[in-house]
Coordinates of C-alpha atoms in Angstrom, one line a residue:
M208 CA 85.0 81.4 77.0
T209 CA 88.7 82.3 77.1
A210 CA 90.6 84.1 80.0
T211 CA 90.3 87.4 78.3
D212 CA 86.7 87.3 77.7
S213 CA 86.0 86.3 81.5
R214 CA 88.0 89.4 82.1
T215 CA 85.7 91.7 80.0
K216 CA 82.3 90.4 80.8
S217 CA 79.9 91.8 83.3
P218 CA 81.0 92.8 86.9
Q219 CA 80.8 90.3 89.3
P220 CA 78.9 90.6 92.5
R221 CA 80.5 92.0 95.4
L222 CA 82.2 89.4 97.6
R223 CA 81.8 88.5 100.9
A224 CA 84.4 89.5 103.4
D225 CA 85.6 85.8 103.9
A226 CA 85.7 85.6 100.0
L227 CA 87.3 88.8 99.4
R228 CA 90.4 88.0 102.3
N229 CA 90.7 84.4 100.3
R230 CA 91.3 86.5 97.1
E231 CA 93.8 88.8 98.5
R232 CA 95.8 86.0 99.9
I233 CA 95.7 84.1 97.0
I234 CA 97.0 87.1 95.0
A235 CA 99.6 88.0 97.3
A236 CA 100.8 84.3 97.6
A237 CA 101.1 84.4 93.8
R238 CA 103.0 87.6 93.7
Q239 CA 105.4 86.2 96.1
T240 CA 105.7 82.6 94.8
M241 CA 105.9 83.9 90.9
V242 CA 108.8 86.4 92.0
E243 CA 110.5 83.2 93.9
F244 CA 110.0 80.5 91.0
G245 CA 108.7 82.4 88.0
A246 CA 105.2 82.6 86.3
E247 CA 105.2 79.1 85.6
V248 CA 104.9 78.3 89.5
S249 CA 102.8 75.4 90.5
L250 CA 99.1 76.6 91.2
D251 CA 98.9 74.0 94.0
E252 CA 101.9 75.8 95.3
I253 CA 100.3 79.3 95.4
A254 CA 97.1 77.9 96.7
R255 CA 99.2 76.2 99.6
R256 CA 101.1 79.2 100.5
A257 CA 97.6 81.1 100.4
G258 CA 96.3 78.5 102.9
V259 CA 93.4 77.8 100.5
G260 CA 92.2 74.8 99.0
N261 CA 92.7 74.5 95.1
A262 CA 88.9 74.6 94.8
T263 CA 89.0 77.7 96.3
L264 CA 92.1 79.3 94.1
Y265 CA 90.2 78.0 90.9
R266 CA 86.8 79.7 92.0
H267 CA 88.4 82.9 91.8
F268 CA 91.1 82.6 88.8
P269 CA 90.0 79.9 86.9
D270 CA 93.4 79.9 84.9
R271 CA 96.9 80.9 85.2
L272 CA 96.5 83.7 82.9
E273 CA 93.5 85.1 84.8
L274 CA 95.8 84.8 88.1
I275 CA 98.7 87.0 86.5
H276 CA 96.2 89.5 85.3
H277 CA 95.2 90.1 88.7
V278 CA 98.8 89.9 90.1
T279 CA 100.0 92.5 87.8
L280 CA 97.1 94.8 88.9
S281 CA 97.8 94.4 92.3
V282 CA 101.5 95.2 91.7
M283 CA 100.9 98.4 89.8
S284 CA 98.1 99.4 92.5
R285 CA 100.1 99.0 95.5
T286 CA 103.0 100.4 93.6
A287 CA 101.2 103.9 92.8
D288 CA 99.8 104.0 96.3
C289 CA 103.7 104.0 97.3
A290 CA 104.3 107.1 94.9
E291 CA 101.2 108.8 95.8
T292 CA 101.6 108.2 99.7
A293 CA 105.1 109.5 99.5
L294 CA 104.8 112.6 97.7
A295 CA 101.7 113.4 100.4
E296 CA 103.5 112.6 103.5
E297 CA 107.5 113.6 102.7
P298 CA 107.9 117.4 103.2
D299 CA 111.3 117.0 101.0
A300 CA 110.5 116.2 97.5
F301 CA 113.7 114.1 96.9
Q302 CA 113.0 112.3 99.8
A303 CA 109.7 111.5 98.7
L304 CA 111.5 110.0 95.6
R305 CA 113.6 108.1 97.9
R306 CA 110.9 106.7 99.9
F307 CA 109.1 105.7 96.7
V308 CA 111.8 103.7 95.2
H309 CA 112.6 101.9 98.4
A310 CA 109.0 101.0 98.8
A311 CA 108.7 100.2 95.0
V312 CA 111.2 97.5 95.4
E313 CA 108.9 95.8 98.3
E314 CA 106.2 96.0 96.0
R315 CA 108.2 93.6 93.6
I316 CA 107.8 95.8 90.9
G317 CA 110.9 94.3 89.1
A318 CA 108.5 91.4 88.9
L319 CA 106.2 92.5 86.2
C320 CA 108.6 92.0 83.3
P321 CA 108.9 88.3 83.5
L322 CA 105.1 87.9 84.4
L323 CA 104.1 89.8 81.2
S324 CA 104.6 86.9 78.9
D325 CA 102.8 85.9 75.7
G326 CA 99.3 85.8 76.4
V327 CA 98.8 88.4 78.7
D328 CA 96.4 91.3 77.1
L329 CA 98.5 94.4 77.8
D330 CA 95.7 96.7 76.3
H331 CA 93.3 95.1 78.9
P332 CA 91.3 98.3 80.2
E333 CA 92.2 97.6 83.6
L334 CA 95.8 97.4 82.7
R335 CA 95.8 100.2 81.0
A336 CA 94.1 102.0 83.6
A337 CA 96.6 100.9 86.3
R338 CA 99.5 101.7 84.3
G339 CA 98.0 105.1 83.5
R340 CA 97.7 105.9 87.1
L341 CA 101.0 104.7 88.2
E342 CA 103.0 106.9 85.4
T343 CA 100.7 109.6 86.5
A344 CA 101.8 108.9 90.1
I345 CA 105.8 108.7 89.6
E346 CA 105.5 111.4 87.3
A347 CA 104.4 113.8 90.0
V348 CA 107.2 112.2 92.5
M349 CA 109.8 113.0 90.1
G350 CA 108.4 116.3 88.9
A351 CA 108.5 117.6 92.2
A352 CA 112.0 116.7 92.6
R353 CA 113.0 118.1 89.6
D354 CA 111.1 121.3 90.5
S355 CA 112.9 121.3 93.7
G356 CA 116.1 121.5 92.1
Q357 CA 117.4 117.9 93.5
L358 CA 116.6 115.9 90.4
R359 CA 119.0 116.2 87.7
T360 CA 117.0 117.1 84.8
D361 CA 118.4 114.6 82.1
I362 CA 116.1 111.8 83.8
A363 CA 112.9 110.8 82.9
V364 CA 110.3 108.0 84.3
G365 CA 111.4 105.3 81.9
D366 CA 115.1 105.6 83.3
L367 CA 113.8 105.4 86.8
M368 CA 111.7 102.2 85.9
V369 CA 114.8 100.5 83.9
A370 CA 116.7 100.8 86.9
L371 CA 114.4 99.6 89.5
T372 CA 113.4 96.6 87.0
Q373 CA 117.1 95.5 86.3
L374 CA 118.2 96.0 90.3
T375 CA 115.4 94.1 91.4
R376 CA 114.4 91.8 88.7
P377 CA 114.0 88.1 90.1
L378 CA 116.2 85.4 89.6
P379 CA 113.7 82.3 89.5
G380 CA 115.0 79.1 90.5
S381 CA 118.5 80.3 91.1
G382 CA 118.3 79.8 95.1
C383 CA 119.7 83.5 95.4
I384 CA 117.2 83.9 98.2
D385 CA 119.5 86.2 100.1
F386 CA 119.5 88.3 96.8
D387 CA 117.2 91.2 98.4
K388 CA 119.7 92.0 101.2
F389 CA 121.8 93.8 98.5
V390 CA 118.9 95.6 96.7
H391 CA 118.3 98.5 99.2
R392 CA 122.2 99.4 99.2
H393 CA 122.5 99.6 95.5
L394 CA 119.1 101.8 95.1
Q395 CA 120.8 103.9 97.6
L396 CA 124.0 104.4 95.5
F397 CA 121.7 104.8 92.4
L398 CA 119.6 107.4 93.9
D399 CA 122.5 109.2 94.9
G400 CA 123.4 109.5 91.2
L401 CA 120.0 111.5 90.7
L402 CA 121.1 114.4 92.4
A403 CA 121.6 117.4 90.9
P404 CA 124.2 119.0 90.1
A405 CA 125.0 116.1 87.8
R406 CA 128.5 114.9 87.7
S407 CA 128.5 113.4 84.2
E408 CA 126.5 113.8 80.9
L409 CA 124.3 110.8 80.1
P410 CA 124.6 109.3 76.6
G411 CA 121.3 109.1 74.6
A412 CA 118.1 110.9 75.5
A413 CA 116.0 110.2 78.7
A414 CA 113.8 107.6 78.4
T415 CA 110.0 107.5 78.6
L416 CA 107.7 104.8 79.7
E417 CA 105.9 105.0 75.9
D418 CA 109.7 104.3 74.6
L419 CA 109.9 101.4 76.8
R420 CA 106.6 99.6 75.5
H421 CA 107.6 100.5 71.9
R422 CA 110.8 99.0 72.4
S423 CA 109.6 95.8 73.9

């Protein structure tokens, strides 16, 4: 049975609490190590970081693609949570956008691009659902900021995601471990550039996430 087949078969029985904790630790460790070293990082290293044995890792994730699939779902879900929470809790719409952008960095949203390599089923129902929820959440945050008159009108979700990806995309194996300390500083500069009224006219058209998918 292929990795794709294993992800589309009948739902698995509910995991025990200890097994669920192990699964979550493995996904968190995989997200961090793949950011640091790339998608081909040793599964042994992921197991070590998670504090579990190799057998436990393979019991939850039979192969690398299965693990990448669930890491991607985790990043999308947690990032959508950030957007929804920011919009619900911040009384100022642009401050909600700022809060979301900085939180998305902490969730390593920029790590998705190198993870979504050949072999990952981008049209898998779980990924489509997670992507749809994420797009809706980001659209809501940006829409509120736009409606408040604080966000320039020539910006779309795709523009925001391109900037987030470029500013936070990991440099696997580069040894630039301290790179993160500059990210929030540069994101703040980017966010200031989104404020209305716009101080310049942007070339081209605003990018949607659909545009990004077609061009990729």
